[in-house]
Amino acid sequence: MSDQPSEASRPPERSPEADTRPEPRAPEPTATAKTAGTTAKTAGTTAKTAETAEAARTTAPAGTPAGARAPAAGPGNPWQHGAGAPGAKNSTGEGATARLRPPPPPLIRSAVLWSVLATAVLSALFLGDGLGVNLLIVAVPAALAAFFAARSAGRRLRPWTATWAVGGLALLAVPALRDAGWPTFLAVVSAFALGSLALHGSRSWLGVLIGSLGLFDAIVPGIIWGVRGVRARADGSRARWGAALRTTAVAVVLLVVFGTLFASADAAFADLLGGLMPDASFAEGPWRIFLFALGLAGALAAAYTAAAPVRWDGITVSPGKPRGRIEWALPLIVLNLLFAAFIALQLVVLLGGYEKVRAETGLDHAEYARQGFWQLLWATLLTLLVIALALRWAPRGGSRDRTLVRAVLGTLCVLTLVVVASALRRMDLYVDEYGLTRLRISVAAMELWLGVVLVLILAAGVFRARFLPRAIAVSAAAGVLAFGLLSPDGLIAEQNVQRFEARESAGIDIDYVKDLSADAVPALDRLPEPERSCALRIVQREVLHGDTPWYATSWGEARAKEILEKRPVQGDGRDCYRLGTDGVRDGYEPDDDGYDPY
């Protein structure tokens, strides 16, 4: 798939009419010579015009106006056709975004149609019971549809396209591995964004930002493209479509009849067949139809975008007015001095001066950490905003200005990295005192990623900033993938259990850890009784008594089920009431065990 720059970034071609300089005039010939020369010139021009018209008819695309210059590009490359000047009309619309849109792709291929149909059918069968490995199952034919459509349009696979595509598929492995819903949600959203970037091939700031959501723009054109392709193929091959439908119907009837007979003849085969086949009842018909339509529209949008991507890189923002050196640098130098003074105080605290700070403020370690973490997080975010605005209005006079910008902003980035380290240290103190939670691990991961962004900005200042937008997008996707693979619920349970084992007097918040997902079961299984049973009672009820099919079951759920089958929870909940919790999640009533906590 092409990752070439848009036409908006290329220099405009010089038209013949633009050169208005007068040509030198030759001396006037005699009347007889002029008449003879005019006759010969007219004959030569007529022949040359005929040859030119014949060549234009064989090389110019359909609909090219007379006299227009034919594009010199090779066939099938969507980046080299279409856009024209801003506001020019094309087949997809007109206006501000018309110049960004290539012509419609060629007629949809049969391989694309079959891949789209497979995506829709698999969506209806597998996506109605939860998220797990079923997302990968559905994503494979959708990716094949986009691949076949891109090949038919002449697009080539580029390294960045492969990077986005592989990253998106890797992110879809998180729902297959983890039971927790919040890292799964982040992974699915990030996978969608990377898939859209793989189809568009964006590289600028606005291109990466809008291109990650650009797939929504292709839903309606993709459906229209698919309908037109089906109509065109159906009109010319009714016999083949009829044979294909009859063959499919016969195969389905044979599978149903003999599958039913074999299932009734052997209970083991019936269990295997029941576990493999999706459980679709008549009452779920509308929901399954909606999932079919969703998969169909999504796969068509992906294929259409792969064949004719919108060139979002063509949207440009005019650079800001450069400021003078003193006007630009003085506020940033003052900000650097403020950062340096704050960091100096932090070093004093870390090197043993905390007792003096506690004597003046009256705060212990945990309160001191909680008081400052959020302020430091906001300081990091605002610093990134300051850097972006400073780059917009930076002086651009020459090498001395570039050196000034690198020195001032580089110093600010380095000082901000120290602030990031201070914020993470404060969070570490707070977690050591009060334990780890989902909010605390999320904001700590966010702060860590902001530190990575600062390092990338420093690298762009030393080397080149060309890859900075895509590098930041890759770092965000890699962070989401690592966050999901590390199992945040498992880390939370592990830290709280270790803290309880080291300082049993500190206790463990059973009322909090009981709401964790099945990913926390291996760590919570190490707790002594009755804490273990109180922490695992709800998870056991959901894992052992649930009827989630294999394709919607994560590896975390399967591992928790294995542990709880070997060592089920004990007691009836009275000990949990004594510990301050009854093991009831909001909206989920426990089994009737004869115990009323109220």
PDB file of C-alpha atoms in Angstrom, residues 125-407:
ATOM      1  CA  LEU A 125     -21.727 -16.046  14.416  1.00  0.00           C
ATOM      2  CA  PHE A 126     -18.905 -15.148  16.822  1.00  0.00           C
ATOM      3  CA  LEU A 127     -19.216 -11.554  18.039  1.00  0.00           C
ATOM      4  CA  GLY A 128     -22.482 -11.909  19.931  1.00  0.00           C
ATOM      5  CA  ASP A 129     -21.168 -13.685  23.032  1.00  0.00           C
ATOM      6  CA  GLY A 130     -18.299 -11.490  24.209  1.00  0.00           C
ATOM      7  CA  LEU A 131     -14.752 -10.705  23.153  1.00  0.00           C
ATOM      8  CA  GLY A 132     -11.877 -13.127  22.914  1.00  0.00           C
ATOM      9  CA  VAL A 133     -10.072 -14.818  20.082  1.00  0.00           C
ATOM     10  CA  ASN A 134     -13.183 -14.145  17.957  1.00  0.00           C
ATOM     11  CA  LEU A 135     -11.891 -10.639  17.169  1.00  0.00           C
ATOM     12  CA  LEU A 136      -8.824 -12.117  15.502  1.00  0.00           C
ATOM     13  CA  ILE A 137     -11.007 -14.622  13.641  1.00  0.00           C
ATOM     14  CA  VAL A 138     -13.134 -11.804  12.219  1.00  0.00           C
ATOM     15  CA  ALA A 139     -10.169  -9.509  11.505  1.00  0.00           C
ATOM     16  CA  VAL A 140      -8.362 -12.010   9.240  1.00  0.00           C
ATOM     17  CA  PRO A 141     -10.895 -12.035   6.327  1.00  0.00           C
ATOM     18  CA  ALA A 142     -11.364  -8.258   6.687  1.00  0.00           C
ATOM     19  CA  ALA A 143      -7.605  -7.795   6.297  1.00  0.00           C
ATOM     20  CA  LEU A 144      -7.644 -10.106   3.265  1.00  0.00           C
ATOM     21  CA  ALA A 145     -10.413  -8.021   1.683  1.00  0.00           C
ATOM     22  CA  ALA A 146      -8.303  -4.873   2.114  1.00  0.00           C
ATOM     23  CA  PHE A 147      -5.230  -6.656   0.720  1.00  0.00           C
ATOM     24  CA  PHE A 148      -7.016  -7.882  -2.416  1.00  0.00           C
ATOM     25  CA  ALA A 149      -8.580  -4.459  -3.008  1.00  0.00           C
ATOM     26  CA  ALA A 150      -5.215  -2.715  -2.657  1.00  0.00           C
ATOM     27  CA  ARG A 151      -3.614  -5.097  -5.144  1.00  0.00           C
ATOM     28  CA  SER A 152      -6.362  -4.508  -7.694  1.00  0.00           C
ATOM     29  CA  ALA A 153      -5.756  -0.744  -7.389  1.00  0.00           C
ATOM     30  CA  GLY A 154      -2.004  -1.085  -7.851  1.00  0.00           C
ATOM     31  CA  ARG A 155      -0.955  -0.094  -4.329  1.00  0.00           C
ATOM     32  CA  ARG A 156       2.241  -1.539  -2.906  1.00  0.00           C
ATOM     33  CA  LEU A 157       2.991  -2.708   0.612  1.00  0.00           C
ATOM     34  CA  ARG A 158       5.290  -0.236   2.374  1.00  0.00           C
ATOM     35  CA  PRO A 159       7.214  -0.725   5.648  1.00  0.00           C
ATOM     36  CA  TRP A 160       5.031   1.681   7.630  1.00  0.00           C
ATOM     37  CA  THR A 161       1.876   0.045   6.270  1.00  0.00           C
ATOM     38  CA  ALA A 162       3.139  -3.338   7.461  1.00  0.00           C
ATOM     39  CA  THR A 163       4.020  -1.799  10.839  1.00  0.00           C
ATOM     40  CA  TRP A 164       0.508  -0.441  11.372  1.00  0.00           C
ATOM     41  CA  ALA A 165      -1.126  -3.679  10.201  1.00  0.00           C
ATOM     42  CA  VAL A 166       0.997  -5.993  12.361  1.00  0.00           C
ATOM     43  CA  GLY A 167       0.538  -3.704  15.366  1.00  0.00           C
ATOM     44  CA  GLY A 168      -3.232  -3.691  14.934  1.00  0.00           C
ATOM     45  CA  LEU A 169      -3.422  -7.482  14.770  1.00  0.00           C
ATOM     46  CA  ALA A 170      -1.128  -7.780  17.800  1.00  0.00           C
ATOM     47  CA  LEU A 171      -3.419  -5.501  19.800  1.00  0.00           C
ATOM     48  CA  LEU A 172      -6.351  -7.800  19.016  1.00  0.00           C
ATOM     49  CA  ALA A 173      -4.502 -10.531  20.920  1.00  0.00           C
ATOM     50  CA  VAL A 174      -5.147  -8.673  24.202  1.00  0.00           C
ATOM     51  CA  PRO A 175      -8.859  -9.699  24.410  1.00  0.00           C
ATOM     52  CA  ALA A 176      -7.803 -13.290  23.736  1.00  0.00           C
ATOM     53  CA  LEU A 177      -5.362 -13.223  26.668  1.00  0.00           C
ATOM     54  CA  ARG A 178      -6.928 -10.961  29.301  1.00  0.00           C
ATOM     55  CA  ASP A 179     -10.325 -11.034  30.973  1.00  0.00           C
ATOM     56  CA  ALA A 180     -10.256  -7.421  32.244  1.00  0.00           C
ATOM     57  CA  GLY A 181     -12.514  -5.136  30.232  1.00  0.00           C
ATOM     58  CA  TRP A 182     -10.616  -1.836  30.474  1.00  0.00           C
ATOM     59  CA  PRO A 183      -7.315  -2.909  28.840  1.00  0.00           C
ATOM     60  CA  THR A 184      -9.388  -4.803  26.277  1.00  0.00           C
ATOM     61  CA  PHE A 185     -11.284  -1.616  25.394  1.00  0.00           C
ATOM     62  CA  LEU A 186      -8.036   0.343  24.979  1.00  0.00           C
ATOM     63  CA  ALA A 187      -6.564  -2.416  22.817  1.00  0.00           C
ATOM     64  CA  VAL A 188      -9.602  -2.635  20.507  1.00  0.00           C
ATOM     65  CA  VAL A 189      -9.752   1.151  20.005  1.00  0.00           C
ATOM     66  CA  SER A 190      -6.011   1.294  19.326  1.00  0.00           C
ATOM     67  CA  ALA A 191      -6.251  -1.629  16.888  1.00  0.00           C
ATOM     68  CA  PHE A 192      -8.960   0.212  14.943  1.00  0.00           C
ATOM     69  CA  ALA A 193      -6.794   3.348  14.796  1.00  0.00           C
ATOM     70  CA  LEU A 194      -3.741   1.427  13.569  1.00  0.00           C
ATOM     71  CA  GLY A 195      -5.799  -0.427  10.976  1.00  0.00           C
ATOM     72  CA  SER A 196      -7.104   2.879   9.631  1.00  0.00           C
ATOM     73  CA  LEU A 197      -3.554   4.266   9.474  1.00  0.00           C
ATOM     74  CA  ALA A 198      -2.414   1.155   7.598  1.00  0.00           C
ATOM     75  CA  LEU A 199      -5.059   1.810   4.947  1.00  0.00           C
ATOM     76  CA  HIS A 200      -4.416   5.554   4.586  1.00  0.00           C
ATOM     77  CA  GLY A 201      -0.629   5.710   4.894  1.00  0.00           C
ATOM     78  CA  SER A 202      -0.506   9.082   6.658  1.00  0.00           C
ATOM     79  CA  ARG A 203       2.709  10.700   7.867  1.00  0.00           C
ATOM     80  CA  SER A 204       2.013  14.320   8.937  1.00  0.00           C
ATOM     81  CA  TRP A 205       0.564  15.417  12.281  1.00  0.00           C
ATOM     82  CA  LEU A 206      -2.948  16.010  10.924  1.00  0.00           C
ATOM     83  CA  GLY A 207      -2.660  12.990   8.630  1.00  0.00           C
ATOM     84  CA  VAL A 208      -1.880  10.646  11.517  1.00  0.00           C
ATOM     85  CA  LEU A 209      -4.565  12.190  13.727  1.00  0.00           C
ATOM     86  CA  ILE A 210      -7.381  12.203  11.160  1.00  0.00           C
ATOM     87  CA  GLY A 211      -6.183   9.079   9.368  1.00  0.00           C
ATOM     88  CA  SER A 212      -6.599   7.034  12.548  1.00  0.00           C
ATOM     89  CA  LEU A 213     -10.338   7.803  12.338  1.00  0.00           C
ATOM     90  CA  GLY A 214     -10.592   8.043   8.551  1.00  0.00           C
ATOM     91  CA  LEU A 215     -12.179   4.617   8.161  1.00  0.00           C
ATOM     92  CA  PHE A 216     -15.524   6.076   9.216  1.00  0.00           C
ATOM     93  CA  ASP A 217     -15.428   8.308   6.124  1.00  0.00           C
ATOM     94  CA  ALA A 218     -15.427   5.250   3.830  1.00  0.00           C
ATOM     95  CA  ILE A 219     -18.488   3.436   5.233  1.00  0.00           C
ATOM     96  CA  VAL A 220     -21.097   4.887   2.866  1.00  0.00           C
ATOM     97  CA  PRO A 221     -18.836   4.945  -0.256  1.00  0.00           C
ATOM     98  CA  GLY A 222     -17.754   1.391   0.528  1.00  0.00           C
ATOM     99  CA  ILE A 223     -21.338   0.121   0.690  1.00  0.00           C
ATOM    100  CA  ILE A 224     -22.197   1.866  -2.613  1.00  0.00           C
ATOM    101  CA  TRP A 225     -19.056   0.427  -4.207  1.00  0.00           C
ATOM    102  CA  GLY A 226     -19.963  -3.073  -3.042  1.00  0.00           C
ATOM    103  CA  VAL A 227     -23.568  -2.838  -4.270  1.00  0.00           C
ATOM    104  CA  ARG A 228     -22.460  -1.633  -7.699  1.00  0.00           C
ATOM    105  CA  GLY A 229     -19.905  -4.413  -7.946  1.00  0.00           C
ATOM    106  CA  VAL A 230     -22.450  -7.092  -7.026  1.00  0.00           C
ATOM    107  CA  ARG A 231     -24.931  -5.732  -9.578  1.00  0.00           C
ATOM    108  CA  ALA A 232     -22.343  -5.624 -12.350  1.00  0.00           C
ATOM    109  CA  ARG A 233     -21.203  -9.167 -11.662  1.00  0.00           C
ATOM    110  CA  ALA A 234     -24.699 -10.536 -11.194  1.00  0.00           C
ATOM    111  CA  ASP A 235     -25.858  -9.142 -14.564  1.00  0.00           C
ATOM    112  CA  GLY A 236     -23.091 -10.972 -16.419  1.00  0.00           C
ATOM    113  CA  SER A 237     -22.905 -14.231 -14.499  1.00  0.00           C
ATOM    114  CA  ARG A 238     -26.365 -15.235 -13.302  1.00  0.00           C
ATOM    115  CA  ALA A 239     -25.695 -18.876 -14.130  1.00  0.00           C
ATOM    116  CA  ARG A 240     -22.541 -19.028 -12.018  1.00  0.00           C
ATOM    117  CA  TRP A 241     -24.201 -17.293  -9.047  1.00  0.00           C
ATOM    118  CA  GLY A 242     -27.112 -19.727  -9.240  1.00  0.00           C
ATOM    119  CA  ALA A 243     -24.750 -22.709  -9.289  1.00  0.00           C
ATOM    120  CA  ALA A 244     -22.807 -21.321  -6.318  1.00  0.00           C
ATOM    121  CA  LEU A 245     -25.991 -20.809  -4.288  1.00  0.00           C
ATOM    122  CA  ARG A 246     -27.255 -24.304  -5.098  1.00  0.00           C
ATOM    123  CA  THR A 247     -23.909 -25.859  -4.148  1.00  0.00           C
ATOM    124  CA  THR A 248     -23.839 -23.973  -0.847  1.00  0.00           C
ATOM    125  CA  ALA A 249     -27.409 -24.972  -0.012  1.00  0.00           C
ATOM    126  CA  VAL A 250     -26.699 -28.652  -0.694  1.00  0.00           C
ATOM    127  CA  ALA A 251     -23.539 -28.556   1.459  1.00  0.00           C
ATOM    128  CA  VAL A 252     -25.411 -26.925   4.370  1.00  0.00           C
ATOM    129  CA  VAL A 253     -28.213 -29.504   4.190  1.00  0.00           C
ATOM    130  CA  LEU A 254     -25.731 -32.391   4.202  1.00  0.00           C
ATOM    131  CA  LEU A 255     -23.823 -30.938   7.164  1.00  0.00           C
ATOM    132  CA  VAL A 256     -27.002 -30.411   9.191  1.00  0.00           C
ATOM    133  CA  VAL A 257     -28.452 -33.847   8.469  1.00  0.00           C
ATOM    134  CA  PHE A 258     -25.325 -35.934   9.036  1.00  0.00           C
ATOM    135  CA  GLY A 259     -24.089 -33.725  11.860  1.00  0.00           C
ATOM    136  CA  THR A 260     -27.375 -34.276  13.701  1.00  0.00           C
ATOM    137  CA  LEU A 261     -27.189 -38.030  13.167  1.00  0.00           C
ATOM    138  CA  PHE A 262     -23.597 -38.290  14.414  1.00  0.00           C
ATOM    139  CA  ALA A 263     -24.317 -36.046  17.403  1.00  0.00           C
ATOM    140  CA  SER A 264     -27.255 -38.231  18.450  1.00  0.00           C
ATOM    141  CA  ALA A 265     -25.140 -41.379  17.998  1.00  0.00           C
ATOM    142  CA  ASP A 266     -22.187 -40.279  20.174  1.00  0.00           C
ATOM    143  CA  ALA A 267     -22.326 -38.024  23.228  1.00  0.00           C
ATOM    144  CA  ALA A 268     -18.640 -37.094  22.993  1.00  0.00           C
ATOM    145  CA  PHE A 269     -19.078 -35.948  19.383  1.00  0.00           C
ATOM    146  CA  ALA A 270     -22.179 -34.001  20.416  1.00  0.00           C
ATOM    147  CA  ASP A 271     -20.198 -32.183  23.126  1.00  0.00           C
ATOM    148  CA  LEU A 272     -17.393 -31.409  20.694  1.00  0.00           C
ATOM    149  CA  LEU A 273     -19.831 -30.149  18.078  1.00  0.00           C
ATOM    150  CA  GLY A 274     -21.711 -28.077  20.634  1.00  0.00           C
ATOM    151  CA  GLY A 275     -18.513 -26.484  21.870  1.00  0.00           C
ATOM    152  CA  LEU A 276     -17.321 -25.575  18.377  1.00  0.00           C
ATOM    153  CA  MET A 277     -20.573 -24.273  16.943  1.00  0.00           C
ATOM    154  CA  PRO A 278     -21.910 -20.878  18.034  1.00  0.00           C
ATOM    155  CA  ASP A 279     -25.086 -20.871  20.112  1.00  0.00           C
ATOM    156  CA  ALA A 280     -27.495 -18.781  18.040  1.00  0.00           C
ATOM    157  CA  SER A 281     -31.153 -18.876  19.056  1.00  0.00           C
ATOM    158  CA  PHE A 282     -34.130 -17.401  17.239  1.00  0.00           C
ATOM    159  CA  ALA A 283     -34.521 -14.704  19.882  1.00  0.00           C
ATOM    160  CA  GLU A 284     -31.044 -13.423  19.041  1.00  0.00           C
ATOM    161  CA  GLY A 285     -31.970 -12.983  15.382  1.00  0.00           C
ATOM    162  CA  PRO A 286     -32.075  -9.150  15.331  1.00  0.00           C
ATOM    163  CA  TRP A 287     -28.785  -8.937  17.216  1.00  0.00           C
ATOM    164  CA  ARG A 288     -27.120 -11.390  14.826  1.00  0.00           C
ATOM    165  CA  ILE A 289     -28.463  -9.467  11.814  1.00  0.00           C
ATOM    166  CA  PHE A 290     -27.021  -6.258  13.221  1.00  0.00           C
ATOM    167  CA  LEU A 291     -23.622  -7.918  13.705  1.00  0.00           C
ATOM    168  CA  PHE A 292     -23.777  -9.257  10.121  1.00  0.00           C
ATOM    169  CA  ALA A 293     -24.468  -5.756   8.786  1.00  0.00           C
ATOM    170  CA  LEU A 294     -21.727  -4.304  10.985  1.00  0.00           C
ATOM    171  CA  GLY A 295     -19.140  -6.772   9.710  1.00  0.00           C
ATOM    172  CA  LEU A 296     -20.272  -6.256   6.114  1.00  0.00           C
ATOM    173  CA  ALA A 297     -20.059  -2.466   6.317  1.00  0.00           C
ATOM    174  CA  GLY A 298     -16.716  -2.538   8.151  1.00  0.00           C
ATOM    175  CA  ALA A 299     -15.079  -4.913   5.679  1.00  0.00           C
ATOM    176  CA  LEU A 300     -16.382  -2.925   2.685  1.00  0.00           C
ATOM    177  CA  ALA A 301     -15.099   0.313   4.220  1.00  0.00           C
ATOM    178  CA  ALA A 302     -11.668  -1.244   4.778  1.00  0.00           C
ATOM    179  CA  ALA A 303     -11.502  -2.596   1.225  1.00  0.00           C
ATOM    180  CA  TYR A 304     -12.672   0.684  -0.306  1.00  0.00           C
ATOM    181  CA  THR A 305     -10.101   2.652   1.708  1.00  0.00           C
ATOM    182  CA  ALA A 306      -7.347   0.241   0.680  1.00  0.00           C
ATOM    183  CA  ALA A 307      -8.218   0.764  -2.985  1.00  0.00           C
ATOM    184  CA  ALA A 308      -8.823   4.553  -2.859  1.00  0.00           C
ATOM    185  CA  PRO A 309      -7.530   6.131   0.362  1.00  0.00           C
ATOM    186  CA  VAL A 310      -8.251   9.748   1.194  1.00  0.00           C
ATOM    187  CA  ARG A 311      -5.026  11.735   1.270  1.00  0.00           C
ATOM    188  CA  TRP A 312      -5.392  13.336   4.696  1.00  0.00           C
ATOM    189  CA  ASP A 313      -1.793  14.540   4.480  1.00  0.00           C
ATOM    190  CA  GLY A 314      -3.061  17.115   1.997  1.00  0.00           C
ATOM    191  CA  ILE A 315      -4.609  19.070   4.882  1.00  0.00           C
ATOM    192  CA  THR A 316      -1.961  21.567   5.894  1.00  0.00           C
ATOM    193  CA  VAL A 317      -1.744  24.208   8.607  1.00  0.00           C
ATOM    194  CA  SER A 318       0.043  27.436   7.841  1.00  0.00           C
ATOM    195  CA  PRO A 319       3.102  27.976  10.058  1.00  0.00           C
ATOM    196  CA  GLY A 320       2.939  30.605  12.760  1.00  0.00           C
ATOM    197  CA  LYS A 321       4.586  33.982  12.430  1.00  0.00           C
ATOM    198  CA  PRO A 322       8.204  33.686  13.666  1.00  0.00           C
ATOM    199  CA  ARG A 323       9.069  35.844  16.658  1.00  0.00           C
ATOM    200  CA  GLY A 324      12.260  37.613  17.519  1.00  0.00           C
ATOM    201  CA  ARG A 325      14.921  35.798  19.478  1.00  0.00           C
ATOM    202  CA  ILE A 326      14.503  37.740  22.709  1.00  0.00           C
ATOM    203  CA  GLU A 327      10.700  37.771  22.522  1.00  0.00           C
ATOM    204  CA  TRP A 328      10.624  34.024  21.940  1.00  0.00           C
ATOM    205  CA  ALA A 329      13.414  32.800  24.198  1.00  0.00           C
ATOM    206  CA  LEU A 330      13.004  34.930  27.327  1.00  0.00           C
ATOM    207  CA  PRO A 331       9.731  33.344  28.622  1.00  0.00           C
ATOM    208  CA  LEU A 332      11.105  29.854  28.000  1.00  0.00           C
ATOM    209  CA  ILE A 333      14.361  30.603  29.798  1.00  0.00           C
ATOM    210  CA  VAL A 334      12.369  31.828  32.814  1.00  0.00           C
ATOM    211  CA  LEU A 335      10.344  28.605  32.701  1.00  0.00           C
ATOM    212  CA  ASN A 336      13.564  26.557  32.595  1.00  0.00           C
ATOM    213  CA  LEU A 337      14.838  28.367  35.693  1.00  0.00           C
ATOM    214  CA  LEU A 338      11.589  27.588  37.511  1.00  0.00           C
ATOM    215  CA  PHE A 339      11.891  23.905  36.590  1.00  0.00           C
ATOM    216  CA  ALA A 340      15.517  23.878  37.762  1.00  0.00           C
ATOM    217  CA  ALA A 341      14.590  25.353  41.168  1.00  0.00           C
ATOM    218  CA  PHE A 342      11.830  22.764  41.646  1.00  0.00           C
ATOM    219  CA  ILE A 343      14.138  19.910  40.682  1.00  0.00           C
ATOM    220  CA  ALA A 344      16.816  21.132  43.080  1.00  0.00           C
ATOM    221  CA  LEU A 345      14.304  20.940  45.936  1.00  0.00           C
ATOM    222  CA  GLN A 346      13.309  17.426  44.859  1.00  0.00           C
ATOM    223  CA  LEU A 347      16.941  16.323  44.947  1.00  0.00           C
ATOM    224  CA  VAL A 348      17.278  17.711  48.465  1.00  0.00           C
ATOM    225  CA  VAL A 349      14.256  15.676  49.565  1.00  0.00           C
ATOM    226  CA  LEU A 350      15.507  12.501  47.898  1.00  0.00           C
ATOM    227  CA  LEU A 351      18.974  12.922  49.455  1.00  0.00           C
ATOM    228  CA  GLY A 352      17.695  13.012  53.016  1.00  0.00           C
ATOM    229  CA  GLY A 353      16.091  16.388  53.509  1.00  0.00           C
ATOM    230  CA  TYR A 354      12.576  15.034  53.855  1.00  0.00           C
ATOM    231  CA  GLU A 355      12.550  15.401  57.641  1.00  0.00           C
ATOM    232  CA  LYS A 356      12.830  19.164  57.276  1.00  0.00           C
ATOM    233  CA  VAL A 357      10.026  19.217  54.716  1.00  0.00           C
ATOM    234  CA  ARG A 358       7.810  17.114  56.997  1.00  0.00           C
ATOM    235  CA  ALA A 359       8.553  19.430  59.915  1.00  0.00           C
ATOM    236  CA  GLU A 360       7.473  22.427  57.859  1.00  0.00           C
ATOM    237  CA  THR A 361       4.434  20.855  56.160  1.00  0.00           C
ATOM    238  CA  GLY A 362       3.349  18.180  58.661  1.00  0.00           C
ATOM    239  CA  LEU A 363       2.838  15.635  55.841  1.00  0.00           C
ATOM    240  CA  ASP A 364       4.002  12.031  55.898  1.00  0.00           C
ATOM    241  CA  HIS A 365       5.426  10.226  52.848  1.00  0.00           C
ATOM    242  CA  ALA A 366       2.071   9.081  51.492  1.00  0.00           C
ATOM    243  CA  GLU A 367       0.349  12.455  51.899  1.00  0.00           C
ATOM    244  CA  TYR A 368       3.347  14.232  50.400  1.00  0.00           C
ATOM    245  CA  ALA A 369       3.282  11.905  47.392  1.00  0.00           C
ATOM    246  CA  ARG A 370      -0.482  12.189  46.879  1.00  0.00           C
ATOM    247  CA  GLN A 371      -0.360  15.978  47.145  1.00  0.00           C
ATOM    248  CA  GLY A 372       2.197  16.380  44.362  1.00  0.00           C
ATOM    249  CA  PHE A 373       1.591  13.614  41.825  1.00  0.00           C
ATOM    250  CA  TRP A 374      -1.402  15.115  40.069  1.00  0.00           C
ATOM    251  CA  GLN A 375       0.201  18.543  39.884  1.00  0.00           C
ATOM    252  CA  LEU A 376       3.308  17.040  38.299  1.00  0.00           C
ATOM    253  CA  LEU A 377       1.190  15.105  35.801  1.00  0.00           C
ATOM    254  CA  TRP A 378      -0.529  18.330  34.711  1.00  0.00           C
ATOM    255  CA  ALA A 379       2.829  20.085  34.582  1.00  0.00           C
ATOM    256  CA  THR A 380       4.081  17.445  32.141  1.00  0.00           C
ATOM    257  CA  LEU A 381       1.031  17.795  29.904  1.00  0.00           C
ATOM    258  CA  LEU A 382       1.235  21.581  29.885  1.00  0.00           C
ATOM    259  CA  THR A 383       4.945  21.413  29.067  1.00  0.00           C
ATOM    260  CA  LEU A 384       4.178  19.425  25.917  1.00  0.00           C
ATOM    261  CA  LEU A 385       1.644  22.092  24.940  1.00  0.00           C
ATOM    262  CA  VAL A 386       4.236  24.825  25.553  1.00  0.00           C
ATOM    263  CA  ILE A 387       6.749  22.981  23.360  1.00  0.00           C
ATOM    264  CA  ALA A 388       4.211  22.643  20.516  1.00  0.00           C
ATOM    265  CA  LEU A 389       3.335  26.369  20.625  1.00  0.00           C
ATOM    266  CA  ALA A 390       6.994  27.360  20.939  1.00  0.00           C
ATOM    267  CA  LEU A 391       7.866  25.381  17.811  1.00  0.00           C
ATOM    268  CA  ARG A 392       5.060  27.110  15.926  1.00  0.00           C
ATOM    269  CA  TRP A 393       6.370  30.610  16.698  1.00  0.00           C
ATOM    270  CA  ALA A 394      10.077  29.801  16.856  1.00  0.00           C
ATOM    271  CA  PRO A 395      12.514  32.095  14.977  1.00  0.00           C
ATOM    272  CA  ARG A 396      13.505  30.625  11.622  1.00  0.00           C
ATOM    273  CA  GLY A 397      16.256  32.943  10.386  1.00  0.00           C
ATOM    274  CA  GLY A 398      19.121  30.479   9.971  1.00  0.00           C
ATOM    275  CA  SER A 399      21.548  28.173  11.751  1.00  0.00           C
ATOM    276  CA  ARG A 400      21.881  30.434  14.806  1.00  0.00           C
ATOM    277  CA  ASP A 401      18.110  30.420  15.302  1.00  0.00           C
ATOM    278  CA  ARG A 402      18.010  26.635  14.981  1.00  0.00           C
ATOM    279  CA  THR A 403      20.749  26.327  17.589  1.00  0.00           C
ATOM    280  CA  LEU A 404      18.840  28.623  19.952  1.00  0.00           C
ATOM    281  CA  VAL A 405      15.600  26.631  19.540  1.00  0.00           C
ATOM    282  CA  ARG A 406      17.356  23.308  20.148  1.00  0.00           C
ATOM    283  CA  ALA A 407      19.186  24.596  23.211  1.00  0.00           C
TER     284      ALA A 407
END
